Amino acid sequence: MSGVSDLQRWKLKRLIKTLEAARGSGTSMISLAIPPKQQISQVVSMLTEEFGTASNIKSRVNRQSVLSAITSAQHRLKLYPRTPPNGLVVYCGTVLTDDGKEKLVNIDFEPFKPVSTKLYLCDSKFHLEPLAGLLEDSTKFGFIVIDGKGSLYGQLSGNTRETLHQFSVELPKKHGRGGQSSMRFGRIRLEKRQNYVRKVAEKATQLFITNNAINVTGLILAGSAEFKEELEKSDIFDPRLRSKVIQLVDVAYGGENGFSEAISLSRKYLDNVKVVQEQELVTKFFDEIARNTGKISYGIDDIISALEDGAVETLIVWENLVAWRVEFQDAEGTKTVRFLRSEQEHECVNAVDKVTGAQLEIVSKESLVDWLAEAYTNFGTNLEIIGDSAPEATSFINGFGGIGGLLRWKREEFDIQESDSEDYFEENDPDDEYAEFF
């Protein structure tokens, strides 16, 4: 991955998704956020007071759950003699599993960016506002794609591409007849064009200025005709937005296709935007295929084999890939590992050894993406976890299953059926900062 922060951001995104789904009975789930300047001792004193208050809860079951959660939070805080430089986030409590059983959750970590929100809540769910704020990217670029058929307003931030608003328009075409009719028609046509540009400019102000301040780092105007130039020069176009225009680009299409083309043509201004980096990475993967170099790999079985050989220079994985790493054990204690796609998950039930036919017991099962995020350094590869915002990424997901690799050298063909029965890896126990929750 391009920098530790990318991996940390992905882990945090995964954690938020998991915590969002967690629910408890009563008010037994504690959410605690401590900013860098707040002292641990103050929070410990507050929790002590909360413990005394919770002792008066009438419901015995709820009282015990709340007291247990507060005690867990206190124990977690004892691990920190002082507040970490970026603050501290703690989630403790009893949650209900899918099968209705109770499970105690304890999570504490220093985030990769300073916590700006002070929070203590005891509820039936975890409150994730402090974590969600950490994922916000301050670098945002606005796009206006304008042509004679309509306009689109978009925003690009991190690996997120978003269409903010879109509308269509019907403008009169040039009049071919002469005389007074032609002059009158020309005035009407010009008036409608001016009204259209006015509407585009006013909507831009609504979308890209919040609380009297510009909410984007830069603005890119794109279009297939002269409308983008008219918009930039228009007196109606807010001067604050005009000062943020970094490029005018000609695109062949309007709407979503024009948005994609505008992003591609503006790469030199967007080098640090994650979605553009993903776009370039996947394009490189496709180029290797087009040049028939043999230095690419795709599909879970081929990728696992290439990783074991140390051949993968860059591993590309879709963040929502549904696949599993399952560890089995037979009656004699011998362990084997299989990597299963979503359609193969049924093989976990009544699994048997493919050679001996012996019954196998599941020892562990985890998401392949989660496992790769921890184990990739063991195979000397760079890991890039991509989203699906870029059209190139969507093609990669649909065409290659969402997992592929750029190789260091061309590998010889191998028997995929044979590789399915092999045990590629020994047990790996990475130091995952969120591991105890999962």
Coordinates of N, CA and C in Angstrom, one line a residue, residues 153-155 164-165 202-210 215-216:
Y153 N -22.7 18.2 -11.5 CA -21.8 18.7 -10.5 C -21.3 17.5 -9.7
G154 N -20.0 17.3 -9.7 CA -19.4 16.2 -9.0 C -18.3 16.6 -8.0
Q155 N -17.9 15.6 -7.2 CA -16.9 15.9 -6.2 C -16.0 14.7 -6.1
L164 N -23.0 15.2 -7.2 CA -23.8 16.0 -6.2 C -25.2 16.4 -6.8
H165 N -25.2 16.7 -8.1 CA -26.4 17.1 -8.7 C -26.3 17.0 -10.2
E202 N -25.5 29.6 -10.4 CA -26.2 29.7 -9.1 C -26.2 28.4 -8.4
K203 N -26.3 27.3 -9.1 CA -26.3 26.0 -8.5 C -24.9 25.6 -8.0
A204 N -23.9 26.1 -8.7 CA -22.5 25.9 -8.3 C -22.2 26.6 -7.0
T205 N -22.8 27.8 -6.8 CA -22.6 28.5 -5.5 C -23.3 27.7 -4.4
Q206 N -24.5 27.2 -4.6 CA -25.2 26.4 -3.6 C -24.4 25.1 -3.2
L207 N -23.7 24.5 -4.2 CA -23.1 23.2 -3.9 C -21.7 23.3 -3.4
F208 N -20.9 24.4 -3.8 CA -19.5 24.5 -3.5 C -19.2 25.6 -2.5
I209 N -20.2 26.2 -2.0 CA -19.9 27.2 -0.9 C -20.9 26.9 0.2
T210 N -20.3 26.6 1.4 CA -21.0 26.3 2.6 C -20.7 27.3 3.7
N215 N -16.0 25.0 -0.2 CA -15.8 23.7 0.4 C -15.0 22.7 -0.4
V216 N -14.3 23.2 -1.5 CA -13.4 22.4 -2.3 C -12.0 23.0 -2.4

